[in-house]
Structure formats: structure tokens, C-alpha cells
Amino acid sequence: MLKVRDLMTPEAVTVRPTTPIKDVARSLVEHRISGMPVVDDDGRVVGVVSEGDLIAKEQGTGGVERRPLARIFGDSPATRAQLAKALALTAGDAMTAPAITVAADASVTDAAAIMTRNRINRLPVVDGESLAGVVSRADVVRAFVRTDEELAEAIRDDVLYRTLWLDPEAFDVAVTDGKARIGGQVERRSEADMIERISAMVAGVIGVETELTWKLDDRQIEAPERDLVSPFKP
């Protein structure tokens, strides 16, 4: 299965919480990126600072919408966060925290789901607690333009062999225009279901058709009922 670590940029551009805002802006422009992780002295991601954060700073406090009767009831947490960005002097002041991250061993599908759900363009990649790199939407898109043969190899190696511990040579795997066809025989019907389900998760595969047979339909096997006796029953 294609992992985030296979696509990420390992040498990520970062800043510290104490980095002045002007230096943050300079790094974004020089490296032509829209955002970057903010890391502490131990390399742990504590937040992300982006072009949007700097735009909030440029707008100033006058550009922050405040709810009616804010003087009486106070500002909402979201408004307070925007005001802090407008007054920011350092990356730590302007950053969005906590950072939304993805594990290096997560699948590309997981990374795409996180980006879509949170409407963000790039994710810090972590290995344990430390920053390992950055993965962007462009990186994820590249995973979906692999050739049919590359996709077939991914199903054989990543799905059948590494994930399900099956012999790839026992299966007929072909991919045409992103649509996979898998034939062969397995011991149990549940294995056939897993092959289809996991193959569909391979980045770049847009459909899976299986022609699998099985020796045992284990979906029909029901666990035997146990005669439960209460320990309090005489």
C-alpha cells in the first residue's frame, strides 16, 4: 500500500515559534509554498503558519468580525484567535494550533481524506512525535496518475503479499485505465472480500472487479451458542 512517506518531501521548510512574522513571510515567498510547520526545539510540530495567517495579520483587527454585544459577553474563541493573528509578531502568535498532521505510515487515501475534511493543502508528516516531512495535495494527486502496470504491481506486492500474506503468483491481476481485475482462488470467502476491499483503497485504482473463488464460505459459519451459567446461580 502506498504510504505517505513514499510521497512526502522529507526536507520540510520550518520555522520556530519565536520566528518574526517578516521572516515567516520571506520563507513562504522564497520557497514558493503556502504554509509550513512550526516546530519546537525538539523537532515536534506545535502548529502551522500559512499565507492565510499572514493575510489576517495584514488586515489588522479592523478586519475581524465581532459578534453583537461582544463588549458585554466577550468575543467568541474563533474571534479571539483571529484577533491574536491580527496582532501577531511571531510565528507562534500567528500559527494555527494544534497542527493537523498525518503519520508517515498512513496511506495516501488517509492523507487525502484529512486534507479534504479540513480543507487544507498540505500536511506535516510525523514519525512518532517528530516532524518527518510535508505532504501536499499535489503529491497526493501524483499518486493517482500511476500507470496501469504500476497499479497492478501495487496490488500484487502491497495488497496480496505484504498485507494479506498471499502468494501473488497464485492470482491473475490486471489493470486497465485504473480498473483492476483480480482472479484466483482463496481458502475463505472472507479473504476474497478483503482482497476486493483493500485493493480498492490503492491510490489510483478507480474500481475493482474480482473473479475469485473460495473453498469455504466462512460467512455462513455462526459462532456456537454458549451455555452461560451465572456464578451466583446455585
PDB file of C-alpha atoms in Angstrom:
ATOM      1  CA  MET A   1       0.000   0.000   0.000  1.00  0.00           C
ATOM      2  CA  LEU A   2       1.429   3.384  -0.975  1.00  0.00           C
ATOM      3  CA  LYS A   3       2.312   5.269   2.185  1.00  0.00           C
ATOM      4  CA  VAL A   4       2.611   8.968   2.894  1.00  0.00           C
ATOM      5  CA  ARG A   5       6.353   8.560   3.449  1.00  0.00           C
ATOM      6  CA  ASP A   6       6.645   7.421  -0.195  1.00  0.00           C
ATOM      7  CA  LEU A   7       5.337  10.775  -1.446  1.00  0.00           C
ATOM      8  CA  MET A   8       6.275  13.351   1.156  1.00  0.00           C
ATOM      9  CA  THR A   9       9.004  15.962   0.877  1.00  0.00           C
ATOM     10  CA  PRO A  10      11.404  14.939   3.667  1.00  0.00           C
ATOM     11  CA  GLU A  11      13.333  18.206   3.856  1.00  0.00           C
ATOM     12  CA  ALA A  12      10.491  20.395   5.071  1.00  0.00           C
ATOM     13  CA  VAL A  13      10.867  24.149   5.457  1.00  0.00           C
ATOM     14  CA  THR A  14      10.072  25.030   9.062  1.00  0.00           C
ATOM     15  CA  VAL A  15      10.107  27.945  11.474  1.00  0.00           C
ATOM     16  CA  ARG A  16      10.258  28.222  15.252  1.00  0.00           C
ATOM     17  CA  PRO A  17       7.542  29.806  17.407  1.00  0.00           C
ATOM     18  CA  THR A  18       9.876  32.772  18.011  1.00  0.00           C
ATOM     19  CA  THR A  19      10.499  33.442  14.289  1.00  0.00           C
ATOM     20  CA  PRO A  20       9.429  37.043  13.443  1.00  0.00           C
ATOM     21  CA  ILE A  21       6.468  37.427  11.101  1.00  0.00           C
ATOM     22  CA  LYS A  22       8.568  39.136   8.431  1.00  0.00           C
ATOM     23  CA  ASP A  23      10.938  36.168   8.329  1.00  0.00           C
ATOM     24  CA  VAL A  24       7.954  33.825   8.040  1.00  0.00           C
ATOM     25  CA  ALA A  25       6.686  35.795   5.033  1.00  0.00           C
ATOM     26  CA  ARG A  26      10.155  35.780   3.483  1.00  0.00           C
ATOM     27  CA  SER A  27      10.408  31.984   3.784  1.00  0.00           C
ATOM     28  CA  LEU A  28       6.994  31.450   2.197  1.00  0.00           C
ATOM     29  CA  VAL A  29       7.936  33.646  -0.764  1.00  0.00           C
ATOM     30  CA  GLU A  30      11.446  32.266  -1.228  1.00  0.00           C
ATOM     31  CA  HIS A  31      10.335  28.647  -1.178  1.00  0.00           C
ATOM     32  CA  ARG A  32       7.074  29.265  -3.074  1.00  0.00           C
ATOM     33  CA  ILE A  33       4.922  27.471  -0.532  1.00  0.00           C
ATOM     34  CA  SER A  34       1.589  28.366   1.037  1.00  0.00           C
ATOM     35  CA  GLY A  35       2.365  27.206   4.570  1.00  0.00           C
ATOM     36  CA  MET A  36       4.866  25.437   6.797  1.00  0.00           C
ATOM     37  CA  PRO A  37       5.137  23.662  10.127  1.00  0.00           C
ATOM     38  CA  VAL A  38       6.141  25.454  13.307  1.00  0.00           C
ATOM     39  CA  VAL A  39       8.422  23.209  15.370  1.00  0.00           C
ATOM     40  CA  ASP A  40       9.875  23.420  18.857  1.00  0.00           C
ATOM     41  CA  ASP A  41      13.488  22.788  19.862  1.00  0.00           C
ATOM     42  CA  ASP A  42      12.876  19.028  19.912  1.00  0.00           C
ATOM     43  CA  GLY A  43      11.510  18.936  16.350  1.00  0.00           C
ATOM     44  CA  ARG A  44       7.914  18.427  17.409  1.00  0.00           C
ATOM     45  CA  VAL A  45       5.178  20.117  15.409  1.00  0.00           C
ATOM     46  CA  VAL A  46       3.384  22.701  17.552  1.00  0.00           C
ATOM     47  CA  GLY A  47       1.400  24.422  14.800  1.00  0.00           C
ATOM     48  CA  VAL A  48       1.228  25.503  11.169  1.00  0.00           C
ATOM     49  CA  VAL A  49       1.609  29.020   9.808  1.00  0.00           C
ATOM     50  CA  SER A  50       0.193  29.842   6.376  1.00  0.00           C
ATOM     51  CA  GLU A  51      -0.441  32.620   3.909  1.00  0.00           C
ATOM     52  CA  GLY A  52      -3.936  32.918   5.379  1.00  0.00           C
ATOM     53  CA  ASP A  53      -2.463  33.677   8.790  1.00  0.00           C
ATOM     54  CA  LEU A  54      -0.335  36.442   7.316  1.00  0.00           C
ATOM     55  CA  ILE A  55      -3.326  37.873   5.446  1.00  0.00           C
ATOM     56  CA  ALA A  56      -5.154  38.067   8.779  1.00  0.00           C
ATOM     57  CA  LYS A  57      -2.161  39.985  10.130  1.00  0.00           C
ATOM     58  CA  GLU A  58      -2.221  42.345   7.157  1.00  0.00           C
ATOM     59  CA  GLN A  59      -5.929  43.060   7.623  1.00  0.00           C
ATOM     60  CA  GLY A  60      -5.424  44.094  11.228  1.00  0.00           C
ATOM     61  CA  THR A  61      -8.008  43.999  13.990  1.00  0.00           C
ATOM     62  CA  GLY A  62     -10.391  46.120  11.931  1.00  0.00           C
ATOM     63  CA  GLY A  63     -10.905  43.207   9.543  1.00  0.00           C
ATOM     64  CA  VAL A  64     -12.076  40.843  12.287  1.00  0.00           C
ATOM     65  CA  GLU A  65     -15.850  40.438  12.535  1.00  0.00           C
ATOM     66  CA  ARG A  66     -17.104  40.543  16.115  1.00  0.00           C
ATOM     67  CA  ARG A  67     -20.432  39.249  17.315  1.00  0.00           C
ATOM     68  CA  PRO A  68     -23.145  41.569  18.616  1.00  0.00           C
ATOM     69  CA  LEU A  69     -22.805  42.501  22.304  1.00  0.00           C
ATOM     70  CA  ALA A  70     -19.175  41.370  22.308  1.00  0.00           C
ATOM     71  CA  ARG A  71     -18.374  44.148  24.767  1.00  0.00           C
ATOM     72  CA  ILE A  72     -20.813  42.606  27.237  1.00  0.00           C
ATOM     73  CA  PHE A  73     -20.397  38.870  26.696  1.00  0.00           C
ATOM     74  CA  GLY A  74     -16.886  38.859  25.255  1.00  0.00           C
ATOM     75  CA  ASP A  75     -15.585  37.572  21.960  1.00  0.00           C
ATOM     76  CA  SER A  76     -16.029  34.009  20.766  1.00  0.00           C
ATOM     77  CA  PRO A  77     -12.978  31.685  20.763  1.00  0.00           C
ATOM     78  CA  ALA A  78     -12.798  31.974  16.961  1.00  0.00           C
ATOM     79  CA  THR A  79     -12.804  35.769  17.141  1.00  0.00           C
ATOM     80  CA  ARG A  80     -10.126  35.770  19.835  1.00  0.00           C
ATOM     81  CA  ALA A  81      -7.969  33.550  17.636  1.00  0.00           C
ATOM     82  CA  GLN A  82      -8.383  35.929  14.685  1.00  0.00           C
ATOM     83  CA  LEU A  83      -7.552  38.940  16.853  1.00  0.00           C
ATOM     84  CA  ALA A  84      -4.398  37.183  18.053  1.00  0.00           C
ATOM     85  CA  LYS A  85      -3.353  36.607  14.443  1.00  0.00           C
ATOM     86  CA  ALA A  86      -4.026  40.249  13.595  1.00  0.00           C
ATOM     87  CA  LEU A  87      -1.698  41.334  16.414  1.00  0.00           C
ATOM     88  CA  ALA A  88       0.889  38.611  15.807  1.00  0.00           C
ATOM     89  CA  LEU A  89       4.584  39.421  15.951  1.00  0.00           C
ATOM     90  CA  THR A  90       5.950  35.876  15.691  1.00  0.00           C
ATOM     91  CA  ALA A  91       5.105  32.562  14.056  1.00  0.00           C
ATOM     92  CA  GLY A  92       3.894  31.312  17.427  1.00  0.00           C
ATOM     93  CA  ASP A  93       1.406  34.176  17.641  1.00  0.00           C
ATOM     94  CA  ALA A  94       0.086  33.680  14.098  1.00  0.00           C
ATOM     95  CA  MET A  95       0.102  29.901  13.766  1.00  0.00           C
ATOM     96  CA  THR A  96      -2.910  27.634  13.811  1.00  0.00           C
ATOM     97  CA  ALA A  97      -2.600  25.170  16.670  1.00  0.00           C
ATOM     98  CA  PRO A  98      -2.731  22.340  17.350  1.00  0.00           C
ATOM     99  CA  ALA A  99      -1.447  21.293  13.965  1.00  0.00           C
ATOM    100  CA  ILE A 100      -3.361  18.787  11.861  1.00  0.00           C
ATOM    101  CA  THR A 101      -0.815  16.108  10.978  1.00  0.00           C
ATOM    102  CA  VAL A 102      -0.605  12.715   9.300  1.00  0.00           C
ATOM    103  CA  ALA A 103       1.568   9.737  10.227  1.00  0.00           C
ATOM    104  CA  ALA A 104       4.354   8.768   7.854  1.00  0.00           C
ATOM    105  CA  ASP A 105       2.983   5.209   7.683  1.00  0.00           C
ATOM    106  CA  ALA A 106      -0.585   6.332   6.924  1.00  0.00           C
ATOM    107  CA  SER A 107      -1.997   5.519   3.494  1.00  0.00           C
ATOM    108  CA  VAL A 108      -2.242   8.144   0.787  1.00  0.00           C
ATOM    109  CA  THR A 109      -6.013   7.680   0.921  1.00  0.00           C
ATOM    110  CA  ASP A 110      -5.975   8.667   4.597  1.00  0.00           C
ATOM    111  CA  ALA A 111      -3.943  11.799   3.802  1.00  0.00           C
ATOM    112  CA  ALA A 112      -6.372  12.770   1.032  1.00  0.00           C
ATOM    113  CA  ALA A 113      -9.322  12.324   3.408  1.00  0.00           C
ATOM    114  CA  ILE A 114      -7.701  14.530   6.070  1.00  0.00           C
ATOM    115  CA  MET A 115      -6.966  17.268   3.526  1.00  0.00           C
ATOM    116  CA  THR A 116     -10.495  17.175   2.148  1.00  0.00           C
ATOM    117  CA  ARG A 117     -12.182  17.093   5.553  1.00  0.00           C
ATOM    118  CA  ASN A 118     -10.156  20.023   6.873  1.00  0.00           C
ATOM    119  CA  ARG A 119      -9.890  21.954   3.587  1.00  0.00           C
ATOM    120  CA  ILE A 120      -6.120  22.259   3.717  1.00  0.00           C
ATOM    121  CA  ASN A 121      -3.459  21.978   1.019  1.00  0.00           C
ATOM    122  CA  ARG A 122      -0.573  20.422   2.921  1.00  0.00           C
ATOM    123  CA  LEU A 123       0.050  18.297   5.991  1.00  0.00           C
ATOM    124  CA  PRO A 124       3.053  17.986   8.285  1.00  0.00           C
ATOM    125  CA  VAL A 125       4.100  14.332   8.344  1.00  0.00           C
ATOM    126  CA  VAL A 126       5.121  12.951  11.718  1.00  0.00           C
ATOM    127  CA  ASP A 127       7.071   9.872  12.699  1.00  0.00           C
ATOM    128  CA  GLY A 128       6.200   9.381  16.341  1.00  0.00           C
ATOM    129  CA  GLU A 129       6.347  12.888  17.794  1.00  0.00           C
ATOM    130  CA  SER A 130       8.945  14.290  15.390  1.00  0.00           C
ATOM    131  CA  LEU A 131       8.461  16.005  12.042  1.00  0.00           C
ATOM    132  CA  ALA A 132       9.407  13.710   9.159  1.00  0.00           C
ATOM    133  CA  GLY A 133       8.354  15.839   6.185  1.00  0.00           C
ATOM    134  CA  VAL A 134       5.442  17.514   4.447  1.00  0.00           C
ATOM    135  CA  VAL A 135       2.901  16.085   2.003  1.00  0.00           C
ATOM    136  CA  SER A 136       0.828  18.313  -0.276  1.00  0.00           C
ATOM    137  CA  ARG A 137      -2.262  17.916  -2.425  1.00  0.00           C
ATOM    138  CA  ALA A 138      -0.001  17.886  -5.479  1.00  0.00           C
ATOM    139  CA  ASP A 139       1.864  14.903  -4.006  1.00  0.00           C
ATOM    140  CA  VAL A 140      -1.415  13.055  -3.461  1.00  0.00           C
ATOM    141  CA  VAL A 141      -2.595  13.823  -6.999  1.00  0.00           C
ATOM    142  CA  ARG A 142       0.631  12.359  -8.417  1.00  0.00           C
ATOM    143  CA  ALA A 143      -0.210   9.083  -6.695  1.00  0.00           C
ATOM    144  CA  PHE A 144      -3.347   8.835  -8.808  1.00  0.00           C
ATOM    145  CA  VAL A 145      -1.539   9.090 -12.153  1.00  0.00           C
ATOM    146  CA  ARG A 146       0.460   5.876 -11.829  1.00  0.00           C
ATOM    147  CA  THR A 147       0.439   3.597 -14.852  1.00  0.00           C
ATOM    148  CA  ASP A 148      -1.798   0.525 -15.006  1.00  0.00           C
ATOM    149  CA  GLU A 149       1.237  -1.735 -14.608  1.00  0.00           C
ATOM    150  CA  GLU A 150       2.365   0.190 -11.521  1.00  0.00           C
ATOM    151  CA  LEU A 151      -1.102  -0.234 -10.040  1.00  0.00           C
ATOM    152  CA  ALA A 152      -1.086  -3.949 -10.799  1.00  0.00           C
ATOM    153  CA  GLU A 153       2.294  -4.278  -9.093  1.00  0.00           C
ATOM    154  CA  ALA A 154       0.950  -2.372  -6.073  1.00  0.00           C
ATOM    155  CA  ILE A 155      -1.930  -4.853  -5.759  1.00  0.00           C
ATOM    156  CA  ARG A 156       0.403  -7.840  -6.063  1.00  0.00           C
ATOM    157  CA  ASP A 157       3.110  -6.555  -3.724  1.00  0.00           C
ATOM    158  CA  ASP A 158       1.318  -4.299  -1.244  1.00  0.00           C
ATOM    159  CA  VAL A 159      -2.119  -5.911  -1.007  1.00  0.00           C
ATOM    160  CA  LEU A 160      -1.647  -9.620  -1.696  1.00  0.00           C
ATOM    161  CA  TYR A 161       1.885 -10.164  -0.414  1.00  0.00           C
ATOM    162  CA  ARG A 162       2.632  -7.601   2.305  1.00  0.00           C
ATOM    163  CA  THR A 163      -0.866  -7.018   3.693  1.00  0.00           C
ATOM    164  CA  LEU A 164      -2.634 -10.362   3.284  1.00  0.00           C
ATOM    165  CA  TRP A 165       0.419 -12.672   3.149  1.00  0.00           C
ATOM    166  CA  LEU A 166      -0.798 -14.383   0.000  1.00  0.00           C
ATOM    167  CA  ASP A 167       1.286 -15.608  -2.928  1.00  0.00           C
ATOM    168  CA  PRO A 168       0.837 -13.070  -5.759  1.00  0.00           C
ATOM    169  CA  GLU A 169       1.753 -15.757  -8.299  1.00  0.00           C
ATOM    170  CA  ALA A 170      -1.478 -17.573  -7.441  1.00  0.00           C
ATOM    171  CA  PHE A 171      -3.583 -14.671  -8.737  1.00  0.00           C
ATOM    172  CA  ASP A 172      -4.295 -13.092 -12.088  1.00  0.00           C
ATOM    173  CA  VAL A 173      -4.074  -9.316 -11.638  1.00  0.00           C
ATOM    174  CA  ALA A 174      -4.661  -6.863 -14.469  1.00  0.00           C
ATOM    175  CA  VAL A 175      -5.433  -3.143 -14.508  1.00  0.00           C
ATOM    176  CA  THR A 176      -6.901  -1.256 -17.441  1.00  0.00           C
ATOM    177  CA  ASP A 177      -7.465   2.506 -17.258  1.00  0.00           C
ATOM    178  CA  GLY A 178      -7.321   2.323 -13.473  1.00  0.00           C
ATOM    179  CA  LYS A 179      -9.872  -0.505 -13.202  1.00  0.00           C
ATOM    180  CA  ALA A 180      -8.479  -3.637 -11.576  1.00  0.00           C
ATOM    181  CA  ARG A 181      -9.499  -7.221 -12.304  1.00  0.00           C
ATOM    182  CA  ILE A 182      -8.355  -9.929  -9.892  1.00  0.00           C
ATOM    183  CA  GLY A 183      -8.844 -13.649 -10.441  1.00  0.00           C
ATOM    184  CA  GLY A 184      -7.800 -16.715  -8.471  1.00  0.00           C
ATOM    185  CA  GLN A 185      -8.786 -18.970  -5.607  1.00  0.00           C
ATOM    186  CA  VAL A 186      -8.566 -18.425  -1.847  1.00  0.00           C
ATOM    187  CA  GLU A 187      -9.269 -20.583   1.148  1.00  0.00           C
ATOM    188  CA  ARG A 188     -12.086 -18.490   2.596  1.00  0.00           C
ATOM    189  CA  ARG A 189     -14.695 -16.145   1.248  1.00  0.00           C
ATOM    190  CA  SER A 190     -13.662 -13.518   3.820  1.00  0.00           C
ATOM    191  CA  GLU A 191     -10.224 -13.420   2.149  1.00  0.00           C
ATOM    192  CA  ALA A 192     -11.850 -12.665  -1.194  1.00  0.00           C
ATOM    193  CA  ASP A 193     -13.803  -9.836   0.398  1.00  0.00           C
ATOM    194  CA  MET A 194     -10.621  -8.393   1.915  1.00  0.00           C
ATOM    195  CA  ILE A 195      -8.764  -8.563  -1.395  1.00  0.00           C
ATOM    196  CA  GLU A 196     -11.500  -6.564  -3.090  1.00  0.00           C
ATOM    197  CA  ARG A 197     -11.856  -4.047  -0.261  1.00  0.00           C
ATOM    198  CA  ILE A 198      -8.141  -3.363   0.238  1.00  0.00           C
ATOM    199  CA  SER A 199      -7.367  -3.256  -3.498  1.00  0.00           C
ATOM    200  CA  ALA A 200      -9.994  -0.542  -3.885  1.00  0.00           C
ATOM    201  CA  MET A 201      -8.002   1.560  -1.393  1.00  0.00           C
ATOM    202  CA  VAL A 202      -4.873   1.601  -3.562  1.00  0.00           C
ATOM    203  CA  ALA A 203      -4.264   5.174  -4.708  1.00  0.00           C
ATOM    204  CA  GLY A 204      -5.023   5.382  -8.415  1.00  0.00           C
ATOM    205  CA  VAL A 205      -7.383   2.381  -8.565  1.00  0.00           C
ATOM    206  CA  ILE A 206     -10.826   3.625  -9.559  1.00  0.00           C
ATOM    207  CA  GLY A 207     -12.639   0.299  -9.489  1.00  0.00           C
ATOM    208  CA  VAL A 208     -12.159  -3.381  -8.645  1.00  0.00           C
ATOM    209  CA  GLU A 209     -13.774  -6.410 -10.263  1.00  0.00           C
ATOM    210  CA  THR A 210     -12.980  -9.795  -8.736  1.00  0.00           C
ATOM    211  CA  GLU A 211     -13.304 -13.250 -10.214  1.00  0.00           C
ATOM    212  CA  LEU A 212     -12.308 -15.073  -7.064  1.00  0.00           C
ATOM    213  CA  THR A 213     -13.470 -18.465  -5.877  1.00  0.00           C
ATOM    214  CA  TRP A 214     -13.168 -19.908  -2.377  1.00  0.00           C
ATOM    215  CA  LYS A 215     -13.129 -23.309  -0.733  1.00  0.00           C
ATOM    216  CA  LEU A 216     -15.022 -22.327   2.397  1.00  0.00           C
ATOM    217  CA  ASP A 217     -17.805 -19.782   2.728  1.00  0.00           C
ATOM    218  CA  ASP A 218     -16.949 -18.730   6.273  1.00  0.00           C
ATOM    219  CA  ARG A 219     -19.593 -16.033   6.257  1.00  0.00           C
ATOM    220  CA  GLN A 220     -22.145 -18.793   6.803  1.00  0.00           C
ATOM    221  CA  ILE A 221     -20.394 -20.100   9.880  1.00  0.00           C
ATOM    222  CA  GLU A 222     -22.034 -18.928  13.065  1.00  0.00           C
ATOM    223  CA  ALA A 223     -20.325 -18.984  16.420  1.00  0.00           C
ATOM    224  CA  PRO A 224     -21.772 -21.764  18.618  1.00  0.00           C
ATOM    225  CA  GLU A 225     -24.005 -20.571  21.374  1.00  0.00           C
ATOM    226  CA  ARG A 226     -22.521 -20.922  24.813  1.00  0.00           C
ATOM    227  CA  ASP A 227     -24.445 -22.141  27.816  1.00  0.00           C
ATOM    228  CA  LEU A 228     -23.781 -19.237  30.132  1.00  0.00           C
ATOM    229  CA  VAL A 229     -24.268 -20.060  33.782  1.00  0.00           C
ATOM    230  CA  SER A 230     -24.434 -17.305  36.343  1.00  0.00           C
ATOM    231  CA  PRO A 231     -21.786 -17.618  39.038  1.00  0.00           C
ATOM    232  CA  PHE A 232     -24.476 -16.652  41.511  1.00  0.00           C
ATOM    233  CA  LYS A 233     -26.800 -19.453  40.446  1.00  0.00           C
ATOM    234  CA  PRO A 234     -26.932 -22.357  42.922  1.00  0.00           C
TER     235      PRO A 234
END
